[in-house]
């Protein structure tokens, strides 16, 4: 299929789309520390470009001005939150729209808005049940199917190149056409294997909502799963001790028997490895939310309709929350308070998004298959440089070597 993972254009372009999608915002910085706009039209866009990525720009901004900072994206005020403490203040009391869905709907040019609180809660439960049923029904398939997901457009030139823009729109139409056919086929029918769309069809949603939610879940799941698998393998090659402990757990749980969903639930250390991979890789470095109502964080008032960023890449490397933050240490998640913090950030527990939940399962299957049979080794002299986008990736191909276990 044509590179449908084209959605993984730079986070900067996604954010541009999200900002254009949102309502007009206040021009007042509300006394929040930060930088004034470099240019009247573009705001601090030149500063972001010069920094290399939005994440790197936010790292410097929070280092200079503290946990709550402001800058300008075009003519719009943006507030960024960069510590667990200020995120706790914002996540709980302040009503905001869903971050990933807002950005992807904008990028995909979907115009439908979210429902009220009860409708959103119903949809969340629907998706959770859909992921569970889909994974259980298609678990055997996860053991057989591994293929490259697609290279995508990662250079930020989508809107600058008419040819690439046409390719993107053609790919989008192609995937939408396939999803529409699947929705039509699955409606009113009973199948042996349950897929995610079945839960949406049974959830009394209209066809457009089913299409949009299926598209967002498909794209987000693919890119998050691919990058989580890549980073998990890369980090395992750097720590023989972690890999040895993971192998021992896999061997103890499965023995010479098959990999099953029930036994996967017993892989406690494997889940810690994946959590630490998400943290160390800063897998999703930024989350964007729209401030629906006026809110307060620390001593600062955030005006209504302000774009609020959760600088997750900054938070996940904060030494006050994560001792020795640059060390790959899955055992830090032995601490229940650490897991609670991780859950608060949306990476585990009740706050975990369906796409990440799917990625955890698929990556667990992959590691169980690989580590059971192979030693994963790094390539001597290889330096992996990071590229920060919607989902963090390596700038170049990352290579490993393997040897067969005795």
Protein backbone atom coordinates (compact mmCIF):
# COMPACT_ATOMS: atom_id res chain seq x y z
CA UNK A 1 0.00 0.00 0.00
CA UNK A 2 1.20 3.51 -0.73
CA UNK A 3 2.95 4.95 2.30
CA UNK A 4 -0.08 5.50 4.51
CA UNK A 5 2.26 6.26 7.38
CA UNK A 6 2.66 9.62 5.68
CA UNK A 7 0.83 10.94 8.71
CA UNK A 8 4.17 10.96 10.50
CA UNK A 9 5.17 14.34 9.13
CA UNK A 10 6.99 16.51 11.60
CA UNK A 11 5.15 17.44 14.77
CA UNK A 12 5.67 21.03 13.76
CA UNK A 13 3.37 20.63 10.75
CA UNK A 14 0.82 18.77 12.86
CA UNK A 15 0.84 21.56 15.36
CA UNK A 16 0.42 24.14 12.60
CA UNK A 17 -2.64 22.23 11.45
CA UNK A 18 -3.95 21.99 14.99
CA UNK A 19 -3.49 25.70 15.60
CA UNK A 20 -5.29 26.56 12.38
CA UNK A 21 -8.06 24.20 13.43
CA UNK A 22 -8.60 25.80 16.82
CA UNK A 23 -10.68 28.84 17.66
CA UNK A 24 -9.21 32.34 17.81
CA UNK A 25 -7.17 32.73 20.96
CA UNK A 26 -6.23 35.57 23.26
CA UNK A 27 -3.31 37.83 22.35
CA UNK A 28 -2.54 38.39 26.02
CA UNK A 29 0.33 36.42 27.60
CA UNK A 30 -1.39 36.74 31.01
CA UNK A 31 1.91 37.43 32.80
CA UNK A 32 3.31 33.97 32.01
CA UNK A 33 7.12 34.08 31.57
CA UNK A 34 8.48 33.33 28.13
CA UNK A 35 9.70 34.83 24.89
CA UNK A 36 8.04 37.56 22.84
CA UNK A 37 7.28 36.84 19.17
CA UNK A 38 10.34 37.04 16.94
CA UNK A 39 8.16 38.03 13.99
CA UNK A 40 4.67 39.51 13.97
CA UNK A 41 3.31 37.00 11.47
CA UNK A 42 5.20 33.83 12.43
CA UNK A 43 5.63 34.41 16.15
CA UNK A 44 8.48 32.21 17.44
CA UNK A 45 8.39 29.80 14.50
CA UNK A 46 11.92 30.88 13.38
CA UNK A 47 13.23 30.11 16.89
CA UNK A 48 11.63 26.65 16.79
CA UNK A 49 13.16 25.91 13.38
CA UNK A 50 16.59 27.11 14.53
CA UNK A 51 16.36 24.86 17.61
CA UNK A 52 15.91 21.80 15.40
CA UNK A 53 12.52 20.72 16.71
CA UNK A 54 9.67 21.87 18.93
CA UNK A 55 10.91 19.55 21.69
CA UNK A 56 14.41 21.02 21.66
CA UNK A 57 12.94 24.54 21.65
CA UNK A 58 10.86 23.68 24.72
CA UNK A 59 13.86 22.17 26.52
CA UNK A 60 15.72 25.49 26.24
CA UNK A 61 12.61 27.51 27.08
CA UNK A 62 11.87 25.59 30.29
CA UNK A 63 15.53 25.64 31.34
CA UNK A 64 15.50 29.43 31.08
CA UNK A 65 12.04 30.39 32.34
CA UNK A 66 10.83 27.54 34.57
CA UNK A 67 7.97 25.01 34.59
CA UNK A 68 5.28 27.28 33.08
CA UNK A 69 6.34 29.19 29.96
CA UNK A 70 4.75 30.95 27.01
CA UNK A 71 5.66 31.62 23.39
CA UNK A 72 3.88 32.55 20.16
CA UNK A 73 2.89 30.31 17.31
CA UNK A 74 1.99 32.78 14.61
CA UNK A 75 -0.35 35.25 16.29
CA UNK A 76 -1.49 32.78 18.93
CA UNK A 77 -0.41 32.41 22.52
CA UNK A 78 0.91 28.96 23.47
CA UNK A 79 1.57 27.85 27.05
CA UNK A 80 3.88 24.94 27.82
CA UNK A 81 3.96 22.94 31.06
CA UNK A 82 7.24 21.21 31.89
CA UNK A 83 7.10 19.47 35.30
CA UNK A 84 4.96 16.79 36.90
CA UNK A 85 3.77 19.23 39.58
CA UNK A 86 2.26 21.76 37.14
CA UNK A 87 0.84 18.97 34.97
CA UNK A 88 -0.96 17.60 38.02
CA UNK A 89 -2.57 21.01 38.52
CA UNK A 90 -3.70 21.21 34.91
CA UNK A 91 -4.78 17.63 34.18
CA UNK A 92 -7.24 17.31 37.02
CA UNK A 93 -9.17 20.59 37.42
CA UNK A 94 -9.04 22.10 33.96
CA UNK A 95 -11.32 20.75 31.26
CA UNK A 96 -9.50 20.30 27.97
CA UNK A 97 -10.08 18.54 24.67
CA UNK A 98 -8.30 15.31 23.71
CA UNK A 99 -4.73 16.09 22.56
CA UNK A 100 -3.80 13.45 20.00
CA UNK A 101 -7.25 13.35 18.45
CA UNK A 102 -7.30 17.14 17.99
CA UNK A 103 -3.97 17.14 16.16
CA UNK A 104 -4.71 14.16 13.94
CA UNK A 105 -8.20 15.37 13.02
CA UNK A 106 -6.67 18.65 11.95
CA UNK A 107 -3.93 16.91 9.97
CA UNK A 108 -6.49 14.68 8.27
CA UNK A 109 -8.77 17.68 7.69
CA UNK A 110 -11.67 16.19 9.65
CA UNK A 111 -14.07 18.86 10.86
CA UNK A 112 -16.30 17.02 13.32
CA UNK A 113 -15.97 18.15 16.92
CA UNK A 114 -15.89 16.08 20.08
CA UNK A 115 -19.04 15.35 22.05
CA UNK A 116 -19.92 16.21 25.60
CA UNK A 117 -18.32 14.61 28.65
CA UNK A 118 -20.66 11.60 28.76
CA UNK A 119 -20.27 10.95 25.02
CA UNK A 120 -16.47 11.15 25.26
CA UNK A 121 -16.50 8.77 28.23
CA UNK A 122 -18.69 6.34 26.30
CA UNK A 123 -16.32 6.46 23.32
CA UNK A 124 -13.29 5.86 25.54
CA UNK A 125 -14.86 2.75 27.06
CA UNK A 126 -15.88 1.63 23.58
CA UNK A 127 -12.29 1.94 22.35
CA UNK A 128 -10.86 0.15 25.39
CA UNK A 129 -13.22 -2.77 24.89
CA UNK A 130 -12.53 -2.72 21.16
CA UNK A 131 -8.76 -2.96 21.65
CA UNK A 132 -9.15 -5.80 24.16
CA UNK A 133 -11.48 -7.81 21.90
CA UNK A 134 -9.34 -7.17 18.81
CA UNK A 135 -6.11 -8.27 20.47
CA UNK A 136 -7.71 -11.41 21.86
CA UNK A 137 -9.26 -12.33 18.53
CA UNK A 138 -6.17 -11.60 16.41
CA UNK A 139 -3.42 -12.62 18.81
CA UNK A 140 -2.19 -15.46 16.59
CA UNK A 141 -1.82 -12.99 13.74
CA UNK A 142 0.60 -10.87 15.79
CA UNK A 143 2.95 -13.84 15.95
CA UNK A 144 3.04 -14.19 12.15
CA UNK A 145 2.87 -10.72 10.67
CA UNK A 146 5.87 -8.42 10.75
CA UNK A 147 6.47 -6.02 7.90
CA UNK A 148 7.79 -2.55 7.33
CA UNK A 149 5.06 -0.05 8.04
CA UNK A 150 6.21 2.52 5.53
CA UNK A 151 8.74 5.28 5.37
CA UNK A 152 6.35 8.22 5.39
CA UNK A 153 7.21 11.83 4.76
CA UNK A 154 9.47 13.00 7.56
CA UNK A 155 11.06 16.12 6.13
CA UNK A 156 8.28 18.66 6.64
CA UNK A 157 7.80 19.45 2.94
CA UNK A 158 4.21 18.23 2.58
CA UNK A 159 2.75 21.71 2.16
CA UNK A 160 5.70 22.93 0.08
CA UNK A 161 5.60 20.21 -2.57
CA UNK A 162 2.52 19.87 -4.76
CA UNK A 163 3.62 16.37 -5.74
CA UNK A 164 3.99 15.19 -2.15
CA UNK A 165 0.75 16.84 -1.15
CA UNK A 166 -1.03 14.95 -3.96
CA UNK A 167 0.61 11.70 -2.86
CA UNK A 168 -0.53 12.37 0.70
CA UNK A 169 -4.11 13.11 -0.35
CA UNK A 170 -4.18 10.08 -2.68
CA UNK A 171 -2.93 7.85 0.13
CA UNK A 172 -5.50 9.30 2.51
CA UNK A 173 -8.32 8.68 0.02
CA UNK A 174 -7.05 5.16 -0.60
CA UNK A 175 -7.01 4.28 3.09
CA UNK A 176 -10.40 5.92 3.66
CA UNK A 177 -11.83 3.93 0.77
CA UNK A 178 -10.56 0.69 2.26
CA UNK A 179 -11.91 1.56 5.70
CA UNK A 180 -15.33 2.46 4.24
CA UNK A 181 -15.53 -0.93 2.54
CA UNK A 182 -14.57 -2.68 5.77
CA UNK A 183 -17.17 -0.71 7.75
CA UNK A 184 -19.85 -1.64 5.20
CA UNK A 185 -18.85 -5.30 5.25
CA UNK A 186 -18.76 -5.54 9.04
CA UNK A 187 -22.07 -3.77 9.69
CA UNK A 188 -24.83 -6.21 10.60
CA UNK A 189 -22.62 -9.25 10.13
CA UNK A 190 -21.11 -11.74 12.57
CA UNK A 191 -17.50 -12.81 12.11
CA UNK A 192 -15.30 -15.25 13.98
CA UNK A 193 -12.51 -12.71 14.40
CA UNK A 194 -13.31 -9.44 16.17
CA UNK A 195 -11.56 -6.32 14.87
CA UNK A 196 -11.49 -2.79 16.26
CA UNK A 197 -14.04 -1.48 13.76
CA UNK A 198 -16.59 -4.02 15.02
CA UNK A 199 -16.66 -2.30 18.40
CA UNK A 200 -17.24 1.09 16.75
CA UNK A 201 -19.99 -0.30 14.53
CA UNK A 202 -21.70 -1.84 17.56
CA UNK A 203 -21.33 1.40 19.52
CA UNK A 204 -24.09 3.30 17.73
CA UNK A 205 -21.73 5.81 16.09
CA UNK A 206 -22.46 7.33 12.69
CA UNK A 207 -20.42 6.26 9.66
CA UNK A 208 -18.30 9.43 9.56
CA UNK A 209 -17.35 9.12 13.22
CA UNK A 210 -16.49 5.44 12.73
CA UNK A 211 -14.35 6.35 9.71
CA UNK A 212 -12.49 9.14 11.53
CA UNK A 213 -11.89 7.10 14.68
CA UNK A 214 -10.76 4.08 12.65
CA UNK A 215 -8.35 6.24 10.66
CA UNK A 216 -6.86 7.89 13.74
CA UNK A 217 -6.51 4.59 15.59
CA UNK A 218 -4.95 2.86 12.57
CA UNK A 219 -2.38 5.56 11.88
CA UNK A 220 -1.47 6.29 15.50
CA UNK A 221 -1.24 2.60 16.40
CA UNK A 222 1.03 1.83 13.46
CA UNK A 223 3.56 4.59 14.06
CA UNK A 224 3.61 4.25 17.87
CA UNK A 225 3.98 0.47 17.65
CA UNK A 226 6.77 0.66 15.08
CA UNK A 227 8.79 3.17 17.10
CA UNK A 228 8.23 1.41 20.43
CA UNK A 229 9.49 -1.86 18.91
CA UNK A 230 12.53 -0.11 17.44
CA UNK A 231 13.52 1.72 20.61
CA UNK A 232 12.94 -1.29 22.86
CA UNK A 233 15.31 -3.40 20.79
CA UNK A 234 17.89 -0.59 20.65
CA UNK A 235 17.89 -0.09 24.42
CA UNK A 236 18.12 -3.83 25.08
CA UNK A 237 21.32 -4.00 23.00
CA UNK A 238 22.91 -1.42 25.31
CA UNK A 239 22.28 -3.34 28.55
CA UNK A 240 23.30 -6.97 28.83
CA UNK A 241 22.00 -7.10 32.40
CA UNK A 242 18.49 -5.91 31.44
CA UNK A 243 18.36 -8.30 28.49
CA UNK A 244 19.48 -11.22 30.69
CA UNK A 245 16.78 -10.46 33.28
CA UNK A 246 14.13 -10.14 30.55
CA UNK A 247 15.18 -13.48 29.02
CA UNK A 248 14.96 -15.18 32.41
CA UNK A 249 11.44 -13.86 32.94
CA UNK A 250 10.30 -14.91 29.46
CA UNK A 251 11.83 -18.37 29.94
CA UNK A 252 10.22 -18.74 33.37
CA UNK A 253 6.75 -17.68 32.19
CA UNK A 254 6.61 -19.50 28.83
CA UNK A 255 9.16 -22.28 29.19
CA UNK A 256 8.97 -24.25 25.96
CA UNK A 257 5.25 -23.59 25.64
CA UNK A 258 3.41 -21.18 23.34
CA UNK A 259 3.06 -17.45 23.84
CA UNK A 260 -0.47 -16.71 25.04
CA UNK A 261 -2.34 -13.55 26.11
CA UNK A 262 -2.87 -14.98 29.59
CA UNK A 263 0.83 -15.62 30.16
CA UNK A 264 1.81 -12.26 28.71
CA UNK A 265 0.00 -10.65 31.64
CA UNK A 266 2.62 -12.29 33.90
CA UNK A 267 5.54 -10.51 32.20
CA UNK A 268 5.93 -7.81 34.84
CA UNK A 269 9.57 -6.99 34.11
CA UNK A 270 8.89 -6.86 30.37
CA UNK A 271 6.25 -4.20 31.01
CA UNK A 272 8.80 -2.25 33.05
CA UNK A 273 11.22 -2.47 30.10
CA UNK A 274 8.56 -1.02 27.80
CA UNK A 275 7.66 1.76 30.25
CA UNK A 276 11.33 2.69 30.56
CA UNK A 277 11.64 2.60 26.76
CA UNK A 278 8.79 5.11 26.43
CA UNK A 279 10.43 7.32 29.06
CA UNK A 280 14.05 7.10 27.89
CA UNK A 281 13.16 7.54 24.21
CA UNK A 282 10.71 10.35 25.00
CA UNK A 283 8.43 8.44 22.64
CA UNK A 284 5.79 11.17 22.37
CA UNK A 285 7.68 14.35 23.31
CA UNK A 286 4.80 16.82 23.12
CA UNK A 287 1.06 16.67 23.68
CA UNK A 288 -1.23 19.54 22.68
CA UNK A 289 -4.50 20.49 24.33
CA UNK A 290 -7.01 23.26 23.87
CA UNK A 291 -7.94 25.14 27.03
CA UNK A 292 -11.75 25.03 26.88
CA UNK A 293 -12.27 27.21 29.95
CA UNK A 294 -10.09 29.67 31.79
CA UNK A 295 -7.77 27.76 34.12
CA UNK A 296 -5.05 28.37 36.68
CA UNK A 297 -1.69 26.62 37.01
CA UNK A 298 0.59 27.65 39.85
CA UNK A 299 0.10 31.42 40.06
CA UNK A 300 -0.67 31.87 36.37
CA UNK A 301 -4.04 32.25 34.66
CA UNK A 302 -4.37 30.42 31.35
CA UNK A 303 -6.93 32.21 29.15
CA UNK A 304 -9.75 30.32 27.51
CA UNK A 305 -8.97 28.92 24.03
CA UNK A 306 -5.21 28.96 24.64
CA UNK A 307 -3.21 26.13 23.14
CA UNK A 308 -1.54 24.28 26.05
CA UNK A 309 1.41 22.00 25.44
CA UNK A 310 2.45 19.22 27.76
CA UNK A 311 6.24 19.18 27.28
CA UNK A 312 6.42 15.43 27.97
CA UNK A 313 9.95 15.15 26.59
CA UNK A 314 11.06 17.69 29.20
CA UNK A 315 9.07 16.05 32.00
CA UNK A 316 10.38 12.55 31.22
CA UNK A 317 13.99 13.73 31.64
CA UNK A 318 13.47 15.80 34.80
CA UNK A 319 16.00 14.52 37.40
CA UNK A 320 13.71 15.63 40.23
CA UNK A 321 11.19 13.02 39.10
CA UNK A 322 13.51 10.47 37.48
CA UNK A 323 16.88 10.02 39.24
CA UNK A 324 19.69 9.45 36.70
CA UNK A 325 17.25 10.25 33.86
CA UNK A 326 19.68 9.35 31.07
CA UNK A 327 20.22 5.83 32.41
CA UNK A 328 18.07 3.02 30.98
CA UNK A 329 16.76 1.50 34.20
CA UNK A 330 13.52 -0.52 34.04
CA UNK A 331 13.75 -1.26 37.76
CA UNK A 332 12.86 2.33 38.58
CA UNK A 333 9.27 1.21 37.90
CA UNK A 334 9.39 -1.13 40.90
CA UNK A 335 8.37 1.98 42.83
CA UNK A 336 4.58 2.29 42.89
CA UNK A 337 4.76 6.10 43.07
CA UNK A 338 6.79 6.12 39.84
CA UNK A 339 4.12 4.06 38.11
CA UNK A 340 1.46 6.49 39.35
CA UNK A 341 3.39 9.40 37.87
CA UNK A 342 3.78 7.52 34.59
CA UNK A 343 0.04 6.83 34.55
CA UNK A 344 -0.70 10.50 35.20
CA UNK A 345 1.26 11.37 32.06
CA UNK A 346 -0.97 9.05 30.02
CA UNK A 347 1.51 6.22 29.47
CA UNK A 348 -0.03 3.56 31.69
CA UNK A 349 -3.08 2.61 33.74
CA UNK A 350 -6.48 4.23 33.23
CA UNK A 351 -4.98 7.19 31.34
CA UNK A 352 -3.29 4.94 28.76
CA UNK A 353 -4.49 5.64 25.23
CA UNK A 354 -5.81 2.69 23.14
CA UNK A 355 -3.03 3.13 20.57
CA UNK A 356 -0.31 2.77 23.21
CA UNK A 357 -2.09 -0.19 24.76
CA UNK A 358 -2.03 -1.92 21.40
CA UNK A 359 1.65 -1.02 20.98
CA UNK A 360 2.53 -2.52 24.37
CA UNK A 361 0.94 -5.83 23.43
CA UNK A 362 2.52 -6.06 19.97
CA UNK A 363 5.97 -5.09 21.27
CA UNK A 364 5.68 -7.62 24.10
CA UNK A 365 4.99 -10.36 21.55
CA UNK A 366 7.96 -9.24 19.43
CA UNK A 367 10.38 -9.19 22.39
CA UNK A 368 9.09 -12.54 23.63
CA UNK A 369 9.82 -14.11 20.25
CA UNK A 370 13.21 -12.45 19.70
CA UNK A 371 14.75 -12.55 23.17
CA UNK A 372 13.65 -16.15 23.62
CA UNK A 373 15.83 -17.20 20.68
CA UNK A 374 18.48 -14.51 20.16
CA UNK A 375 21.04 -12.37 21.93
CA UNK A 376 20.54 -8.77 20.76
CA UNK A 377 23.85 -6.93 20.37
CA UNK A 378 24.78 -3.37 19.46
CA UNK A 379 26.97 -2.40 16.52
CA UNK A 380 30.33 -1.16 17.73
CA UNK A 381 30.83 2.55 17.13
CA UNK A 382 27.22 3.21 16.12
CA UNK A 383 25.78 6.45 17.49
CA UNK A 384 22.01 6.78 17.28
CA UNK A 385 20.88 10.39 16.89
CA UNK A 386 17.30 11.27 17.76
CA UNK A 387 14.70 12.98 15.61
CA UNK A 388 11.82 14.57 17.54
CA UNK A 389 8.47 14.57 15.75
CA UNK A 390 4.95 13.43 16.62
CA UNK A 391 6.64 10.21 17.69
CA UNK A 392 10.39 10.14 18.36
CA UNK A 393 12.56 8.22 15.90
CA UNK A 394 16.23 7.82 14.99
CA UNK A 395 17.61 10.14 12.32
CA UNK A 396 19.25 7.26 10.48
CA UNK A 397 18.67 3.52 10.32
CA UNK A 398 19.62 1.79 13.57
CA UNK A 399 21.47 -1.50 13.17
CA UNK A 400 21.94 -4.40 15.58
CA UNK A 401 23.69 -7.77 15.46
CA UNK A 402 22.29 -11.02 16.83
CA UNK A 403 23.59 -14.38 17.95
CA UNK A 404 21.61 -17.55 18.56
CA UNK A 405 20.99 -18.56 22.17
CA UNK A 406 22.28 -21.96 23.16
